[in-house]
Coordinates of C-alpha atoms and ligand atoms in Angstrom, one line a residue:
M492 CA 0.0 -0.3 0.0
K493 CA 1.1 3.8 -1.1
K494 CA 1.3 6.2 2.1
V495 CA -0.1 8.4 -1.1
L496 CA -0.6 8.2 -4.7
I497 CA -0.1 11.7 -6.7
I498 CA -1.6 11.6 -10.0
G499 CA -0.7 13.7 -13.0
T500 CA 2.5 15.5 -14.3
G501 CA 1.8 18.9 -14.4
P502 CA 3.0 22.0 -12.1
A503 CA 1.1 21.3 -9.5
G504 CA 1.2 17.5 -9.1
L505 CA 4.8 17.9 -9.7
T506 CA 5.4 20.4 -7.0
A507 CA 2.9 18.1 -4.5
A508 CA 5.5 15.5 -5.8
I509 CA 8.6 17.0 -4.8
Y510 CA 6.8 18.3 -0.7
L511 CA 5.5 15.3 0.0
A512 CA 9.2 13.9 -1.5
R513 CA 11.0 16.1 1.1
A514 CA 8.7 14.5 3.3
N515 CA 10.0 11.0 3.8
L516 CA 6.0 10.5 2.4
E517 CA 7.7 9.0 -0.9
P518 CA 5.4 10.0 -3.3
L519 CA 4.3 7.9 -6.0
V520 CA 3.2 10.0 -9.0
V521 CA 1.2 8.2 -12.1
E522 CA 2.0 9.9 -15.6
G523 CA -0.3 9.8 -17.8
Y524 CA 0.3 10.0 -22.1
N525 CA 1.2 13.4 -21.3
P526 CA 3.5 13.9 -19.4
G527 CA 4.6 16.9 -17.8
G528 CA 0.9 18.4 -18.6
Q529 CA 0.0 21.7 -21.4
L530 CA 2.9 23.5 -20.6
T531 CA 4.9 20.6 -23.2
T532 CA 2.6 22.6 -25.6
T533 CA 3.9 26.1 -25.1
T534 CA 6.2 27.9 -26.1
T535 CA 8.6 30.1 -24.0
V536 CA 7.4 30.8 -20.6
E537 CA 8.2 33.8 -19.4
N538 CA 6.6 34.4 -16.5
F539 CA 7.4 31.7 -14.1
P540 CA 9.5 33.9 -11.5
G541 CA 13.2 32.9 -11.4
F542 CA 13.2 32.6 -14.8
P543 CA 14.1 36.4 -16.5
E544 CA 14.8 36.0 -19.8
G545 CA 12.0 33.0 -19.8
I546 CA 12.2 29.1 -20.2
D547 CA 10.9 26.6 -22.5
G548 CA 8.3 25.1 -21.4
S549 CA 9.4 21.1 -21.5
E550 CA 12.6 21.8 -20.4
L551 CA 10.6 23.8 -17.0
M552 CA 9.0 20.7 -16.1
Q553 CA 11.9 18.5 -17.1
R554 CA 14.0 20.6 -14.3
M555 CA 10.2 19.6 -11.5
R556 CA 10.6 16.1 -12.3
L557 CA 13.9 15.9 -11.9
Q558 CA 14.0 18.0 -8.4
A559 CA 10.3 15.5 -7.3
E560 CA 13.1 12.5 -7.8
R561 CA 15.7 13.5 -6.0
F562 CA 13.9 13.4 -3.1
G563 CA 12.9 10.0 -3.9
A564 CA 9.2 11.2 -5.5
Q565 CA 8.9 7.2 -8.2
F566 CA 7.2 7.9 -11.0
I567 CA 5.4 5.5 -12.7
Q568 CA 3.0 5.4 -16.5
G569 CA -0.3 4.8 -16.7
E570 CA -3.9 5.5 -17.1
V571 CA -6.3 5.8 -14.3
T572 CA -9.4 4.8 -14.6
K573 CA -11.4 4.9 -12.4
L574 CA -11.0 4.9 -7.8
G575 CA -12.6 3.5 -5.4
L576 CA -13.4 5.6 -2.6
E577 CA -16.1 4.1 -0.2
A578 CA -13.6 3.3 1.8
S579 CA -9.5 4.1 3.3
P580 CA -7.3 3.2 1.7
Y581 CA -8.3 4.2 -1.6
Q582 CA -8.4 1.8 -5.3
I583 CA -6.4 3.5 -7.8
H584 CA -7.9 1.2 -11.3
L585 CA -5.1 1.6 -14.2
S586 CA -6.3 1.1 -17.2
N587 CA -3.6 -1.9 -17.7
G588 CA -6.1 -3.6 -15.5
D589 CA -3.1 -2.6 -12.0
T590 CA -4.7 -1.7 -9.4
M591 CA -2.9 -0.3 -6.2
N592 CA -4.6 1.5 -2.4
A593 CA -3.5 4.4 -1.0
V594 CA -4.2 6.7 2.2
A595 CA -4.5 9.4 0.2
I596 CA -4.4 11.1 -2.9
I597 CA -3.9 14.3 -4.7
I598 CA -5.7 14.5 -8.2
S599 CA -3.4 16.8 -10.4
T600 CA -4.5 15.2 -14.4
G601 CA -5.6 19.4 -15.7
A602 CA -7.0 20.3 -18.3
S603 CA -6.9 19.8 -22.2
A604 CA -7.7 21.1 -25.9
R605 CA -11.2 22.1 -26.5
L606 CA -12.2 21.0 -29.9
L607 CA -15.1 23.2 -31.8
G608 CA -17.1 20.0 -33.1
I609 CA -18.2 21.2 -36.6
P610 CA -17.8 18.7 -39.4
G611 CA -14.4 17.5 -40.6
E612 CA -13.1 18.6 -37.7
K613 CA -12.1 15.1 -36.3
E614 CA -10.6 13.4 -39.3
N615 CA -9.3 16.2 -40.0
M616 CA -7.4 16.5 -36.2
G617 CA -3.0 15.9 -37.6
R618 CA -3.7 16.7 -41.1
G619 CA -4.3 20.7 -40.7
V620 CA -6.0 21.0 -37.6
S621 CA -4.2 20.8 -34.6
T622 CA -5.1 22.3 -30.5
C623 CA -0.7 22.3 -30.3
A624 CA 1.4 25.4 -32.7
T625 CA 4.6 24.1 -30.5
C626 CA 3.7 21.0 -31.8
D627 CA 3.0 21.5 -35.2
G628 CA 3.6 24.8 -36.0
F629 CA 6.8 23.7 -37.9
F630 CA 5.3 22.1 -40.6
Y631 CA 3.7 25.0 -41.8
R632 CA 6.6 26.4 -43.4
G633 CA 5.6 29.1 -46.2
K634 CA 2.0 27.7 -45.4
R635 CA -0.5 29.5 -44.8
I636 CA -2.5 29.3 -41.3
L637 CA -5.6 30.3 -39.2
V638 CA -5.8 30.0 -35.4
V639 CA -9.3 30.4 -33.9
G640 CA -10.3 31.9 -30.8
G641 CA -9.9 35.0 -28.4
G642 CA -8.4 34.1 -25.9
D643 CA -4.3 34.4 -24.7
S644 CA -3.9 31.4 -27.1
A645 CA -4.8 32.3 -29.4
M646 CA -2.6 35.3 -29.6
E647 CA 0.5 33.1 -28.3
E648 CA 0.1 30.2 -31.1
A649 CA -1.2 32.9 -33.3
N650 CA 2.0 35.1 -33.4
Y651 CA 4.4 31.8 -32.3
L652 CA 3.3 30.5 -36.1
T653 CA 4.0 34.2 -38.5
R654 CA 7.8 32.3 -37.1
F655 CA 6.7 29.8 -39.8
A656 CA 3.8 30.9 -41.5
S657 CA 3.7 32.9 -44.9
E658 CA -0.4 34.0 -43.1
V659 CA -1.3 33.9 -40.2
S660 CA -5.3 35.5 -39.5
I661 CA -6.7 35.1 -36.5
V662 CA -10.9 34.2 -36.4
H663 CA -12.5 35.0 -33.4
R664 CA -17.1 34.8 -32.9
R665 CA -17.4 38.3 -31.2
E666 CA -15.6 41.8 -32.4
E667 CA -14.1 41.7 -28.9
L668 CA -11.1 39.7 -27.6
R669 CA -10.8 37.7 -24.3
A670 CA -7.1 37.7 -24.3
S671 CA -5.1 40.3 -22.2
K672 CA -4.2 43.7 -23.1
I673 CA -0.1 43.0 -22.9
M674 CA -1.0 39.6 -25.7
Q675 CA -3.7 42.4 -28.0
E676 CA -1.5 44.6 -28.2
R677 CA 1.5 42.0 -29.2
A678 CA -0.6 40.1 -32.1
R679 CA -2.2 43.1 -33.2
K680 CA 1.4 44.8 -33.4
N681 CA 2.7 41.7 -36.0
P682 CA 2.4 42.4 -39.8
K683 CA 1.8 39.1 -40.6
I684 CA -1.4 38.5 -38.8
N685 CA -5.1 38.6 -40.0
W686 CA -8.5 39.5 -38.4
L687 CA -11.6 37.4 -39.1
L688 CA -12.9 38.9 -36.0
N689 CA -17.0 38.3 -35.6
R690 CA -17.2 35.0 -37.5
T691 CA -18.2 31.3 -36.6
P692 CA -16.5 27.7 -37.2
L693 CA -18.8 26.5 -39.2
E694 CA -16.9 23.3 -41.4
V695 CA -13.2 21.8 -42.2
V696 CA -13.2 21.6 -45.8
A697 CA -10.4 19.8 -47.0
E698 CA -9.6 17.8 -50.6
N699 CA -7.3 14.3 -50.6
E700 CA -7.6 14.1 -46.9
R701 CA -6.0 17.7 -45.4
V702 CA -7.2 21.1 -44.9
S703 CA -8.2 23.3 -47.8
G704 CA -10.2 25.5 -46.2
L705 CA -12.6 26.5 -43.3
R706 CA -15.9 27.2 -43.8
I707 CA -17.2 30.4 -42.0
R708 CA -20.8 32.2 -40.6
D709 CA -19.5 36.2 -40.9
N710 CA -22.1 37.2 -37.5
R711 CA -23.3 40.4 -38.8
T712 CA -24.0 39.7 -42.2
G713 CA -25.0 36.7 -41.9
V714 CA -23.0 35.3 -44.9
E715 CA -21.1 32.9 -45.5
E716 CA -18.1 32.1 -46.7
L717 CA -15.0 29.3 -47.4
V718 CA -11.9 30.8 -46.1
E719 CA -8.3 29.0 -48.1
T720 CA -6.4 27.7 -45.4
D721 CA -3.8 25.5 -45.2
G722 CA -4.3 24.2 -41.8
I723 CA -6.1 25.9 -38.5
F724 CA -4.8 25.5 -35.0
I725 CA -8.1 26.2 -32.2
A726 CA -6.7 27.6 -29.0
I727 CA -10.8 28.0 -27.4
G728 CA -9.7 26.7 -23.9
H729 CA -9.7 23.5 -21.4
Q730 CA -11.9 21.0 -20.8
P731 CA -11.2 19.7 -17.0
N732 CA -9.5 16.1 -17.3
T733 CA -12.4 14.7 -15.2
A734 CA -13.9 11.5 -16.7
F735 CA -12.6 8.7 -14.7
L736 CA -14.0 10.9 -11.5
Q737 CA -17.4 10.9 -13.2
G738 CA -19.9 10.3 -9.3
Q739 CA -17.3 9.5 -6.9
L740 CA -16.2 13.3 -7.0
P741 CA -18.6 16.3 -6.4
L742 CA -18.1 18.1 -10.0
D743 CA -18.8 21.8 -10.7
E744 CA -20.8 22.2 -14.7
Q745 CA -17.7 22.1 -16.5
G746 CA -16.4 19.1 -14.5
Y747 CA -13.4 20.7 -12.8
L748 CA -13.3 18.6 -9.4
Q749 CA -15.1 20.6 -6.5
V750 CA -12.7 21.3 -4.2
E751 CA -13.3 23.4 -0.2
R752 CA -12.9 27.1 -1.3
G753 CA -9.4 28.0 -0.9
S754 CA -8.5 24.7 0.1
P755 CA -7.5 21.4 -1.7
R756 CA -9.7 19.3 0.0
T757 CA -12.2 17.6 -1.9
S758 CA -15.6 16.1 0.3
I759 CA -13.8 13.0 0.7
P760 CA -10.3 13.1 3.8
G761 CA -7.3 12.2 2.1
I762 CA -8.4 13.4 -1.4
F763 CA -6.4 16.4 -2.9
A764 CA -7.2 18.4 -5.6
C765 CA -4.2 21.3 -7.2
G766 CA -3.8 22.3 -10.2
D767 CA -6.2 23.3 -13.5
V768 CA -8.2 20.5 -12.8
Q769 CA -9.9 22.3 -9.8
D770 CA -9.0 25.8 -11.5
P771 CA -11.5 27.3 -14.5
H772 CA -9.8 31.0 -13.0
Y773 CA -6.7 31.7 -12.6
R774 CA -5.2 28.4 -14.5
Q775 CA -1.4 29.9 -14.8
A776 CA 1.7 27.7 -13.7
I777 CA 2.6 29.2 -11.1
T778 CA -1.0 29.1 -9.3
S779 CA -0.7 25.5 -10.4
A780 CA 2.5 25.2 -8.7
G781 CA 1.1 27.1 -6.0
S782 CA -2.0 24.6 -5.8
G783 CA 0.0 21.7 -6.1
C784 CA 2.1 23.0 -2.7
M785 CA -1.0 23.3 -0.5
A786 CA -2.8 19.8 -2.0
A787 CA 1.3 18.6 -0.7
M788 CA 0.8 19.9 3.1
D789 CA -2.5 19.3 4.1
C790 CA -2.5 15.9 3.0
E791 CA 1.2 15.5 5.1
R792 CA -0.7 17.1 8.1
F793 CA -3.7 14.1 7.2
L794 CA -1.0 11.0 6.9
E795 CA -0.4 12.7 10.2
G796 CA -2.9 12.3 12.3
S797 CA -4.7 9.3 10.0
A798 CA -4.7 5.7 11.0
Y799 CA -2.3 4.0 8.9
H800 CA 0.2 7.1 11.0
D801 CA 2.5 4.2 12.2
W802 CA 4.0 3.3 8.3
S803 CA 6.2 0.4 9.7
S804 CA 3.1 -2.1 11.2
N805 CA 1.6 -1.3 7.5
Ligands
NAP1468 P1 -10.3 31.5 -23.0 O1 -9.6 32.6 -22.1 O2 -11.1 30.4 -22.0 O3 -10.5 31.6 -24.8 C1 -11.1 31.1 -24.8 C2 -11.7 31.6 -26.5 O4 -11.9 30.7 -27.2 C3 -12.5 31.8 -26.1 O5 -12.0 34.3 -27.0 C4 -13.9 32.5 -26.2 O6 -14.3 32.9 -27.3 C5 -13.0 31.2 -27.8 N1 -14.4 30.4 -27.8 C6 -14.5 29.4 -27.0 N2 -15.4 28.9 -27.6 C7 -15.7 28.5 -28.6 C8 -16.7 28.3 -29.4 N3 -17.7 27.0 -28.7 N4 -16.4 28.6 -31.1 C9 -15.5 29.5 -31.4 N5 -14.7 30.1 -30.6 C10 -15.2 29.4 -29.3 O7 -9.1 30.3 -23.5 P2 -7.5 30.4 -23.8 O8 -7.1 31.6 -24.6 O9 -7.2 28.8 -23.7 O10 -6.9 31.1 -22.4 C11 -6.8 30.5 -20.8 C12 -6.5 30.5 -19.6 O11 -5.2 30.5 -19.3 C13 -6.7 32.2 -19.5 O12 -6.7 32.9 -18.3 C14 -5.1 32.7 -19.9 O13 -4.9 33.5 -19.4 C15 -4.2 31.5 -19.9 N6 -2.9 31.8 -20.4 C16 -2.1 32.8 -21.0 C17 -0.5 32.7 -21.9 C18 0.1 33.4 -21.2 O14 0.1 35.3 -20.5 N7 1.8 34.0 -21.5 C19 -1.2 32.5 -22.1 C20 -2.1 30.5 -22.5 C21 -3.4 30.7 -22.0 P3 -15.5 34.2 -26.8 O15 -14.7 35.3 -26.8 O16 -16.2 34.7 -27.3 O17 -16.1 33.3 -24.9

């Protein structure tokens, strides 16, 4: 039986692992199929304190992982499909059929890119539709690209993609952008970025199994048009990775895991949540890391008071 199991290896899970490992609680970390989480799909992280020149997102995550390993955190690869939370010790079921037991669990499974849900989108994923500019931008050297969304992600992706593309157009459903002022200004100053505001994406069009265009509607006039393009990057936000918790723990209407206000505690003692999986508001690397620290500290306190406190007898 494990004392504590951490699910997810973004900034929240890895910070929790660093703290728990340093407290000699030997955390076992389950690393999913996207180790490092969303920061591995971003470019330079410029707002994580301590890196005045910025740091590559993947490198930042690699460094956090090394830090956790240095203090004794163990990692296994796997996908958690279900938790058994009826009684302690809790059960963790993996997709390979393995089951483990733990006295405490920290859930830090993050969030995943949302899709538009329009015809042609899923079918052409990897054939011109992408949710990750850092991963796929390189393939669009000298090509035309559309970025869908009006938030910080869309601005960031559009700016990044101008390194490769001949032309980038941002397609957004409203006139006003949701993005922060600084990100908007950066995009507006970029001469390679064009704007298709007040436009709703309707259908991804492909020819010879490659994206060739996006059909959109002008929301002011109702007129539809086909915009020719070589690639479509969807940057419309994220949804929390909580499908495996359905029916086990309270989720809000968007699927975010609910915690006690201002704390990492869920409704079940010994089950903690941190990072984007429980945060629809801030969703920053630094707030995730901070909440990972909080989860680890509360978890440590919980373990001290638990019936399993005397580890030598287990
Ligand atoms: P977001 O702020 O939620 O923005 C999502 C955008 O997609 C919105 O403009 C939204 O339109 C649009 N959208 C949503 N569903 C859509 C649909 N079905 N069809 C068409 N458009 C749709 O998400 P985000 O940009 O991923 O940012 C998430 C958080 O991360 C924010 O807090 C952001 O500040 C942060 N972030 C920060 C940085 C940075 O500082 N470097 C970079 C990336 C993200 P509406 O505006 O009309 O709702």
